[in-house]
Amino acid sequence: MEPAQAVTSNGIGSYDYDIISWFNSISENAAVVQRETLGRILELNYGVEYLKKWFGDIKIQEKDVCALESLYTSLVPLASHADLEPFIQRIADGDTAPILTQQPITTLSLSSGTTEGRQKFVPFTRHSSQTTLQIFRLAAAYRSRVYPTRAGGRILEFIYSSKQFKTKGGLTAGTATTHYFASEEFKIKQEKTKSFTCSPQEVISGGDYKQTTYCHLLLGLFFCDQVEFITSTFAYSIVQAFASFEEHWKEICNDIKEGTLSTRITLPTMRKAVLDIISPDPSLASQIEAICEESQASDWNSLIPKLWSNAKYVYSIMTGSMQPYLKKLRHYAGSLPLVSADYGSTESWIGVNLDPSLPPEDVTFAVMPTFSYFEFIPLYRQNQDLTSGTVDFIEDEPVPLSQVKVGQEYEIVLTTFTGLYRCRLGDVVEVAGFHNGTPKLNFICRRKLILTVNIDKNTEKDLQLVVERGSQLLSKYGAELVDFTSHADVLHQPGHYIIYWEIKGEVEERVLGECCCEMDASFVDHGYVVSRRTNSIGPLELCIVERGTFKKILDYFIGNGAALSQFKTPRCTSNQMLLRTLNLCIIKRFRSTAYV
Ligand code: AMP
């Protein structure tokens, strides 16, 4: 089932209505639509090698959708990406047999790899771009109900394509956002939502994030009166862009004044594309200069609405591992609403934010029942079990979308049009309620334990809460946390946690020592508390790293093929290269005295 495609004569209002009513109808019948979606996926890919392995010669075409759903979930096992990897690798190497899909795969996406530490290949098809367009249009329609924007306006989008490359078998590979920004659907989205990005393709796909950021800022300012909202895929990119603006604003103003382009932009196609757009505008340049001079004095507070007075909101993914950047984002955004964007992954889009007026902390995502077939593995927290060091949650049997319960936590499992069958996504979500018949999810965290030495088990979310507690002390002293990561050091006995902080501002050592103790005492995981009391886990170590360390980490990932658009600082790392960078940049160390 697809949303109505007709372009209406009376403008965006009824076009929005079409897509919202389409979503209402599929969400009302979410259970049926899910079965039909599974039926379509299996029908399209009937006979592929992977499915044959489990279905044998069973004729699935003869089954009704209910029977097919139970047959599928009883015969095809749950899989991790690692189980599917050998099949995807054969495709990447040029095997054109129908391995996962009947339609040959010509493009592969690289997941960001910044959460798991390793990039993974995931098949990408036209369907992937089409669903991206659908969810963007749907989200835009809901946003425009609350924050109407002017048709024909511009969007300042901090978006970045990574370099596309060819696999051994000649398939195009790159991040999913890269494929999308290069697709027809990206152009269609601009036309259908009647909002146009400030930067041309040559800037978005330049491949050097520093040059791209400079040009996004320059063009965003050149068109500042027309900018209706400011956006990026993940919130980190906006924070990173404004940190760079604090450094380069004078140069940007000069370029606007003279109609020139700084020599830091060395890519010829990017230079030409930007120079073709801009022209000297001394009056705009002096307005911006005056705003910047004044803003600098107030540490750039409310910079965004001062520079873009017609902007209605800031829009980006602000949940999950992006939550630590909210404080800085609020600082730049001042009174402008922060609207949290949708939930998806390289594997599939999952849910849409239907309540744009909610603060990012309260946002939920309504599952899109036509995009993939979703299953949910019930998870029960296991805080009391001290005997097992490996199981973080107890799992129950997966349930279909129609059987999830409000308040229960689940891991998401995906069956996609791109050839992933019952593939665990690794994200933990909680069902917060329903929109018609489709669940609204709270994103909780990545499932993988990130900090564990012994019987202790801490997730990304646990760490985030602890760091939030510790850094509250910093704010009292006028300093702020720029970024953080952690490592479980098991080389030295007893093993212990190390938390790395990059901070802005001066703070006395005594205060940092207190932050360290506060964090150590804030881990609520029973395994950690017990182990700390018996000293089988040593005191938490807080390492302060020099300014710019996390920029080096970003550069390291970008140098290895990640795209800024999908970058997420790893909240825990065992990557030797990263640890070397972090350890070389330590300027102060503290050991907790909590638990003595
Ligand atoms: P990628 O590696 O770029 O495919 O990243 C996908 C992952 O990013 C998801 O599995 C989530 O863990 C995270 N993610 C994506 N969208 C959101 C969101 N709206 N809120 C929180 N986390 C998200």
XYZ file of C-alpha atoms and ligand atoms in Angstrom:
619
model
C 0.000 0.000 0.000
C 1.464 3.361 -1.019
C 0.564 6.939 -0.138
C -1.310 8.935 -2.780
C 1.149 10.236 -5.332
C -0.961 12.887 -7.022
C 0.294 16.447 -6.705
C -2.640 18.524 -5.590
C -3.424 21.821 -7.202
C -4.174 23.579 -3.960
C -0.697 23.253 -2.533
C 1.010 21.579 0.339
C -1.949 21.519 2.746
C -3.927 18.815 0.982
C -0.753 17.034 -0.027
C 0.035 16.709 3.688
C -3.489 15.518 4.237
C -2.989 12.701 1.709
C 0.070 11.301 3.403
C -1.359 11.661 6.919
C -4.564 9.893 5.939
C -2.511 7.154 4.246
C -0.580 6.665 7.484
C -3.760 6.643 9.533
C -5.219 3.913 7.375
C -2.138 1.676 7.514
C -1.701 2.217 11.247
C -5.360 1.425 11.945
C -4.859 -1.946 10.313
C -1.264 -2.393 11.399
C -1.567 -6.118 12.211
C -3.055 -6.961 8.811
C -0.678 -4.616 6.997
C 2.271 -6.276 8.721
C 1.188 -9.723 7.557
C 0.686 -8.396 4.041
C 4.110 -6.772 4.169
C 5.712 -10.072 5.145
C 3.711 -11.784 2.392
C 5.016 -9.283 -0.182
C 8.623 -9.658 0.966
C 8.426 -13.461 0.776
C 6.579 -13.454 -2.511
C 9.138 -11.101 -4.081
C 12.020 -13.214 -2.833
C 10.532 -16.671 -3.164
C 13.206 -19.233 -3.965
C 16.278 -17.217 -2.921
C 19.087 -19.304 -1.500
C 18.750 -18.083 2.084
C 15.005 -18.755 2.289
C 15.258 -22.084 0.482
C 17.609 -23.236 3.193
C 14.772 -22.936 5.727
C 11.623 -23.344 3.629
C 12.865 -26.229 1.470
C 10.309 -26.857 -1.258
C 7.277 -25.552 0.627
C 5.092 -23.566 -1.776
C 4.530 -20.373 0.148
C 2.296 -18.932 -2.583
C -0.382 -21.413 -1.546
C -0.512 -20.165 2.049
C -2.750 -17.404 3.363
C -0.947 -14.530 5.106
C -1.727 -15.769 8.650
C -0.434 -19.264 7.942
C 2.581 -17.777 6.188
C 3.451 -15.619 9.201
C 3.482 -18.583 11.582
C 5.302 -20.794 9.081
C 7.936 -18.122 8.541
C 8.590 -17.493 12.228
C 8.699 -21.185 13.016
C 11.043 -22.187 10.175
C 13.364 -19.223 9.679
C 15.618 -18.651 12.715
C 16.481 -15.336 14.320
C 19.751 -14.072 12.896
C 22.392 -11.558 13.755
C 24.178 -9.475 11.177
C 27.135 -11.846 11.566
C 24.948 -14.784 10.405
C 23.978 -12.909 7.248
C 27.424 -11.494 6.603
C 28.786 -14.436 4.519
C 25.786 -14.080 2.177
C 26.212 -10.300 1.897
C 29.942 -10.734 1.329
C 29.290 -13.052 -1.640
C 27.024 -10.380 -3.114
C 29.728 -7.748 -2.517
C 32.233 -10.018 -4.265
C 30.084 -10.180 -7.383
C 27.980 -13.354 -7.005
C 24.824 -12.475 -8.958
C 22.815 -15.591 -8.035
C 19.576 -14.902 -6.096
C 21.133 -15.227 -2.649
C 19.023 -12.915 -0.480
C 16.777 -11.187 -3.019
C 15.446 -12.075 -6.469
C 16.231 -8.598 -7.794
C 20.015 -8.264 -8.072
C 21.545 -5.996 -5.414
C 23.666 -3.278 -7.024
C 24.285 -1.048 -4.028
C 25.437 -1.743 -0.485
C 25.169 0.569 2.492
C 27.717 0.818 5.223
C 26.224 1.181 8.650
C 27.994 3.947 10.571
C 29.976 1.451 12.619
C 30.443 4.067 15.284
C 28.211 2.261 17.753
C 29.580 -1.247 17.228
C 33.062 -0.196 16.245
C 32.950 -2.025 12.920
C 31.203 -0.991 9.741
C 28.777 -3.503 8.285
C 27.497 -3.935 4.746
C 23.711 -3.885 4.362
C 21.889 -4.254 1.017
C 20.365 -1.028 -0.345
C 17.683 -0.910 -3.029
C 15.309 1.606 -4.595
C 12.860 0.595 -1.866
C 15.291 2.026 0.720
C 15.240 5.489 -0.913
C 11.485 5.323 -1.429
C 10.802 4.602 2.237
C 13.178 7.424 3.189
C 11.153 9.781 1.033
C 7.879 8.514 2.522
C 8.947 8.896 6.131
C 10.440 12.343 5.471
C 7.246 13.514 3.806
C 5.089 12.081 6.571
C 7.216 13.662 9.307
C 7.214 16.975 7.390
C 3.412 16.864 7.193
C 3.098 16.366 10.970
C 5.655 19.110 11.627
C 3.914 21.593 9.398
C 0.708 21.176 11.431
C 2.529 22.493 14.502
C 5.200 24.677 12.922
C 4.003 25.763 9.492
C 6.786 26.809 7.153
C 6.632 28.963 4.057
C 6.434 27.027 0.769
C 9.434 27.818 -1.403
C 11.646 28.513 1.618
C 15.047 27.008 2.270
C 16.463 24.516 4.735
C 19.920 24.854 6.210
C 20.861 21.182 6.161
C 24.126 20.003 7.698
C 24.281 16.878 5.574
C 27.337 15.018 4.349
C 27.887 12.262 1.851
C 30.782 9.910 2.342
C 32.817 8.717 -0.613
C 31.106 6.004 -2.620
C 33.370 3.179 -3.724
C 33.168 -0.092 -5.628
C 33.338 -3.479 -3.931
C 35.399 -6.319 -5.394
C 32.321 -7.408 -7.342
C 31.698 -3.901 -8.705
C 28.777 -2.914 -6.454
C 28.489 0.696 -5.328
C 29.077 1.043 -1.587
C 28.666 4.017 0.753
C 26.562 5.053 3.720
C 22.766 4.883 3.383
C 22.519 8.670 3.736
C 25.068 9.042 0.924
C 22.944 6.897 -1.396
C 19.860 8.841 -0.397
C 21.389 12.290 -0.946
C 22.450 11.126 -4.411
C 19.032 9.635 -5.241
C 16.143 10.934 -7.288
C 14.038 10.722 -4.086
C 16.145 13.418 -2.399
C 15.299 15.808 -5.250
C 11.655 14.771 -5.186
C 11.497 15.420 -1.431
C 12.575 19.023 -1.948
C 9.973 19.541 -4.639
C 7.150 17.813 -2.764
C 7.804 19.501 0.561
C 8.503 22.783 -1.257
C 11.623 23.388 0.810
C 15.031 23.533 -0.784
C 18.377 22.855 0.759
C 20.784 25.847 0.780
C 23.764 23.856 -0.495
C 24.202 22.300 -3.932
C 25.148 18.619 -4.462
C 28.813 19.564 -4.956
C 28.916 20.761 -1.329
C 26.977 17.827 0.138
C 29.060 15.236 -1.674
C 32.420 17.006 -1.423
C 33.792 14.262 0.805
C 35.710 16.622 3.139
C 33.488 17.408 6.096
C 35.411 20.530 7.162
C 35.067 22.152 3.732
C 31.430 21.029 3.482
C 30.601 22.482 6.915
C 32.171 25.832 5.980
C 30.122 26.024 2.775
C 26.879 24.932 4.490
C 27.365 27.769 6.986
C 28.304 30.292 4.313
C 25.333 29.453 2.093
C 22.975 29.170 5.068
C 23.938 32.720 5.980
C 23.851 33.976 2.411
C 20.213 32.824 2.232
C 19.496 33.574 5.907
C 16.192 35.399 5.343
C 14.788 32.411 3.473
C 15.820 29.704 5.937
C 12.726 28.074 7.454
C 14.494 25.506 9.645
C 17.893 24.068 10.479
C 18.515 20.370 10.343
C 20.953 17.450 10.212
C 20.565 13.678 10.382
C 22.031 13.340 13.888
C 22.253 16.328 16.286
C 26.007 15.923 16.643
C 26.507 17.469 13.176
C 24.731 20.706 14.156
C 26.761 21.062 17.356
C 29.936 20.329 15.415
C 28.978 22.904 12.734
C 28.416 25.671 15.269
C 31.636 24.872 17.099
C 33.329 25.391 13.743
C 31.320 28.608 13.181
C 32.718 30.005 16.453
C 36.174 29.621 14.906
C 35.515 30.742 11.332
C 32.770 33.369 11.489
C 35.048 36.253 10.551
C 36.226 34.464 7.437
C 32.628 33.588 6.505
C 31.562 37.231 6.932
C 34.427 38.324 4.733
C 33.351 35.888 2.012
C 29.795 37.251 2.159
C 31.048 40.822 2.025
C 33.348 40.249 -0.955
C 31.509 37.428 -2.722
C 34.698 35.346 -2.410
C 35.468 31.916 -1.018
C 38.114 31.201 1.605
C 41.244 29.397 0.429
C 40.437 26.648 2.930
C 37.981 25.395 0.281
C 40.336 23.574 -2.057
C 37.980 21.208 -3.880
C 37.547 22.754 -7.358
C 33.975 21.525 -7.958
C 32.855 22.732 -4.546
C 34.545 26.128 -5.099
C 32.892 26.586 -8.459
C 29.434 25.560 -7.256
C 29.538 27.947 -4.277
C 31.047 30.849 -6.218
C 28.311 30.431 -8.843
C 25.725 31.051 -6.111
C 27.132 33.825 -3.943
C 27.664 37.483 -4.805
C 29.043 40.355 -2.679
C 26.597 41.495 0.012
C 28.380 43.990 2.317
C 25.232 45.007 4.175
C 24.350 41.386 5.080
C 27.969 40.780 6.089
C 27.989 43.721 8.497
C 24.642 42.642 10.026
C 26.040 39.156 10.654
C 29.280 40.598 12.017
C 27.393 42.744 14.514
C 25.341 39.741 15.691
C 28.467 37.614 16.047
C 30.396 40.231 17.994
C 27.536 40.569 20.444
C 26.910 36.806 20.628
C 30.526 35.989 21.247
C 30.317 37.986 24.452
C 27.451 35.793 25.664
C 29.201 32.545 24.679
C 27.049 32.261 21.528
C 23.838 31.891 23.456
C 20.730 31.830 21.145
C 22.937 32.243 18.094
C 20.598 30.360 15.732
C 17.486 32.583 16.052
C 19.682 35.700 15.991
C 21.211 34.713 12.657
C 18.146 33.035 11.138
C 15.272 35.179 12.321
C 12.698 33.363 10.150
C 13.684 29.875 11.285
C 10.837 28.031 12.993
C 12.713 25.143 14.631
C 15.820 22.953 14.747
C 15.237 19.418 13.506
C 17.466 16.377 13.986
C 17.746 13.017 15.760
C 18.226 14.070 19.365
C 17.398 10.842 21.172
C 19.616 7.921 22.209
C 23.307 8.610 21.931
C 22.514 12.155 20.756
C 20.954 13.154 24.075
C 24.267 14.340 25.556
C 24.397 17.075 22.873
C 20.963 18.481 23.753
C 22.324 20.948 26.278
C 24.666 22.524 23.761
C 21.988 22.463 21.086
C 19.545 24.260 23.403
C 22.269 26.807 24.099
C 22.621 27.629 20.390
C 18.874 27.329 19.647
C 17.696 29.585 22.500
C 13.915 29.900 22.283
C 13.596 27.955 19.014
C 11.857 24.603 19.477
C 14.000 21.489 19.131
C 12.138 18.876 17.115
C 13.426 15.338 17.376
C 13.609 13.419 14.092
C 12.563 9.897 13.206
C 13.958 6.507 14.137
C 15.693 4.349 11.606
C 18.795 2.432 10.769
C 20.756 1.473 7.712
C 18.746 -1.761 7.726
C 15.310 -0.057 7.638
C 13.369 2.981 8.730
C 11.379 2.082 11.834
C 9.231 4.845 13.317
C 8.063 8.400 12.841
C 7.729 11.200 15.408
C 4.058 12.181 15.303
C 4.293 14.757 18.115
C 6.817 17.363 16.953
C 5.913 19.708 19.796
C 7.216 17.306 22.458
C 10.671 17.962 23.907
C 13.247 15.449 22.592
C 13.366 13.695 25.983
C 9.695 12.658 25.597
C 9.620 11.728 21.939
C 8.200 8.402 20.743
C 8.252 6.800 17.305
C 5.180 5.254 15.665
C 6.214 2.132 13.759
C 5.718 2.272 9.971
C 3.969 -1.059 9.268
C 4.599 -1.107 5.502
C 8.363 -0.590 5.635
C 9.533 -3.958 6.969
C 8.129 -6.857 8.936
C 8.851 -6.136 12.594
C 9.131 -8.564 15.480
C 9.823 -7.735 19.081
C 11.843 -9.855 21.514
C 10.559 -9.173 25.064
C 13.465 -8.302 27.359
C 13.495 -8.538 31.126
C 16.240 -6.786 33.046
C 18.388 -9.039 35.103
C 19.838 -6.864 37.790
C 19.714 -9.414 40.555
C 21.498 -12.304 38.847
C 25.099 -12.292 39.985
C 25.962 -15.712 38.627
C 25.972 -14.845 34.975
C 28.393 -12.325 33.623
C 27.173 -12.436 30.058
C 23.388 -12.208 29.908
C 22.199 -8.653 30.311
C 18.510 -9.286 29.729
C 16.410 -12.434 29.825
C 14.636 -12.918 26.518
C 11.222 -14.291 25.762
C 9.897 -15.531 22.402
C 9.579 -12.791 19.751
C 6.073 -11.411 19.224
C 4.579 -9.680 16.182
C 3.852 -5.948 16.236
C 0.183 -6.497 17.109
C 1.067 -8.282 20.372
C 3.442 -5.834 22.038
C 2.516 -4.514 25.488
C 2.751 -0.962 26.815
C 5.616 -0.546 29.301
C 7.503 -3.635 28.094
C 11.042 -3.427 26.701
C 11.917 -5.247 23.487
C 14.728 -5.804 21.039
C 13.644 -5.129 17.452
C 13.953 -7.816 14.787
C 13.663 -6.912 11.109
C 12.644 -8.694 7.945
C 13.284 -6.248 5.115
C 12.584 -5.834 1.413
C 16.375 -5.743 0.983
C 16.952 -9.377 1.980
C 17.440 -9.384 5.747
C 15.404 -12.144 7.360
C 14.594 -12.008 11.100
C 17.699 -9.942 11.693
C 18.263 -8.560 15.190
C 18.846 -4.848 15.148
C 20.477 -4.634 18.563
C 18.352 -1.691 19.763
C 16.310 -1.782 22.957
C 12.982 0.051 22.801
C 10.043 0.407 25.159
C 6.434 0.504 24.023
C 5.042 3.841 25.207
C 1.552 3.545 23.712
C -0.196 3.167 20.378
C -1.119 5.314 17.417
C -4.211 3.525 16.158
C -2.958 -0.060 15.903
C 0.754 0.615 15.606
C 3.053 0.864 18.635
C 4.809 4.073 19.619
C 8.337 3.287 20.774
C 10.693 4.964 23.169
C 14.288 4.455 22.111
C 16.151 3.140 25.180
C 19.662 2.182 24.067
C 21.829 -0.127 22.012
C 21.468 -3.562 23.497
C 25.124 -4.484 23.630
C 26.626 -4.147 27.063
C 29.177 -1.462 26.837
C 30.816 -1.455 30.229
C 31.514 -4.741 31.849
C 34.522 -5.952 33.804
C 33.110 -8.790 35.810
C 29.501 -9.493 36.830
C 28.644 -5.839 36.257
C 26.511 -4.914 33.268
C 26.011 -1.392 32.069
C 24.382 -0.206 28.884
C 24.967 2.995 26.989
C 21.951 4.489 28.753
C 23.327 3.609 32.219
C 26.611 5.299 31.337
C 24.813 8.327 29.949
C 22.869 8.830 33.183
C 26.029 8.512 35.243
C 27.879 11.043 33.096
C 24.896 13.394 33.291
C 25.030 13.237 37.103
C 28.775 13.819 37.198
C 28.726 16.701 34.761
C 25.998 18.590 36.644
C 28.775 19.693 39.004
C 30.689 21.130 36.048
C 27.807 23.412 35.077
C 27.776 24.885 38.581
C 31.320 26.072 37.955
C 30.587 27.501 34.507
C 32.283 24.690 32.594
C 30.692 22.231 30.198
C 31.198 18.712 28.960
C 32.044 18.688 25.246
C 32.028 14.918 24.736
C 32.809 11.647 26.492
C 33.608 7.999 26.051
C 34.647 5.125 28.282
C 36.660 1.926 28.472
C 36.613 -1.099 30.756
C 40.256 -1.630 31.687
C 40.767 -5.311 32.450
C 44.514 -5.353 31.804
C 45.242 -4.000 35.245
C 43.939 -5.823 38.313
C 41.408 -5.215 39.660
C 39.688 -4.159 36.441
C 38.030 -0.750 36.500
C 36.112 1.736 34.368
C 37.817 4.695 32.743
C 35.681 7.633 31.659
C 37.275 10.148 29.288
C 35.957 13.723 29.337
C 36.710 16.649 27.097
C 35.600 19.831 28.840
C 35.322 23.485 27.953
C 36.168 26.009 30.663
C 38.407 25.987 33.692
C 37.518 23.879 36.716
C 39.505 23.295 39.891
C 40.999 19.847 40.363
C 38.986 19.437 43.563
C 35.739 19.744 41.569
C 36.876 17.229 38.964
C 37.771 14.821 41.759
C 34.221 15.240 43.063
C 32.783 14.608 39.587
C 34.765 11.367 39.472
C 33.416 10.157 42.847
C 29.895 11.221 41.907
C 30.022 9.100 38.749
C 31.462 6.065 40.538
C 28.684 6.260 43.110
C 25.986 6.783 40.476
C 26.222 3.398 38.725
C 23.132 1.613 40.004
C 23.851 -1.782 38.425
C 23.829 -4.270 41.279
C 26.818 -6.189 39.909
C 28.880 -2.996 39.852
C 27.851 -1.865 43.320
C 28.634 -5.268 44.849
C 31.957 -5.544 43.019
C 32.997 -2.054 44.052
C 32.155 -2.783 47.678
C 34.350 -5.891 47.620
C 36.969 -4.114 45.485
C 36.781 -6.785 42.790
C 36.282 -3.751 40.539
C 38.723 -0.916 41.232
C 37.876 2.780 41.687
C 36.548 4.580 38.631
C 39.125 6.668 36.809
C 38.254 10.016 35.220
C 40.680 11.146 32.519
C 40.430 14.701 31.242
C 41.639 14.941 27.657
C 42.849 18.069 25.909
C 40.527 20.225 23.781
C 40.112 18.859 20.276
C 40.605 15.194 21.219
C 37.107 14.185 20.132
C 37.595 16.022 16.857
C 40.599 13.741 16.294
C 38.341 10.759 16.969
C 35.817 12.063 14.447
C 38.630 12.493 11.916
C 39.780 8.947 12.557
C 36.304 7.566 11.748
C 35.828 9.817 8.738
C 39.267 8.734 7.492
C 38.009 5.155 7.684
C 34.978 5.781 5.505
C 32.339 6.920 8.027
C 30.137 9.882 7.064
C 29.571 12.828 9.354
C 25.836 12.531 8.706
C 25.744 9.186 10.517
C 28.537 9.714 13.029
C 27.904 8.780 16.662
C 30.711 9.096 19.201
C 31.363 5.579 20.537
C 30.351 5.722 24.179
C 32.652 2.860 25.042
C 35.667 1.674 23.163
C 38.247 -1.094 23.109
C 39.538 0.086 19.760
C 43.321 0.297 20.233
C 43.730 3.209 17.855
C 41.118 5.269 19.705
C 42.525 4.353 23.090
C 45.978 5.396 21.919
C 44.618 8.777 20.772
C 42.730 9.254 24.034
C 45.640 8.210 26.224
C 48.069 10.498 24.401
C 45.730 13.430 25.023
C 45.194 12.969 28.775
C 45.980 16.108 30.722
C 44.611 15.125 34.154
C 43.627 11.907 35.898
C 41.456 11.320 38.942
C 40.619 8.125 40.863
C 37.355 7.874 42.749
C 37.336 7.670 46.513
C 33.700 6.594 46.644
C 33.319 3.218 48.379
C 36.269 3.730 50.779
P 23.476 3.426 11.525
O 24.709 2.711 11.945
O 23.796 4.767 10.976
O 22.588 2.589 10.700
O 22.731 3.761 12.883
C 21.491 3.219 13.226
C 21.348 3.285 14.727
O 21.288 4.651 15.155
C 20.058 2.682 15.216
O 20.109 1.280 15.287
C 19.929 3.359 16.575
O 20.744 2.717 17.519
C 20.457 4.758 16.292
N 19.318 5.654 15.968
C 18.763 5.914 14.782
N 17.720 6.757 14.879
C 17.596 7.046 16.186
C 16.712 7.854 16.958
N 15.739 8.597 16.421
N 16.898 7.879 18.295
C 17.888 7.170 18.871
N 18.764 6.415 18.204
C 18.619 6.336 16.880
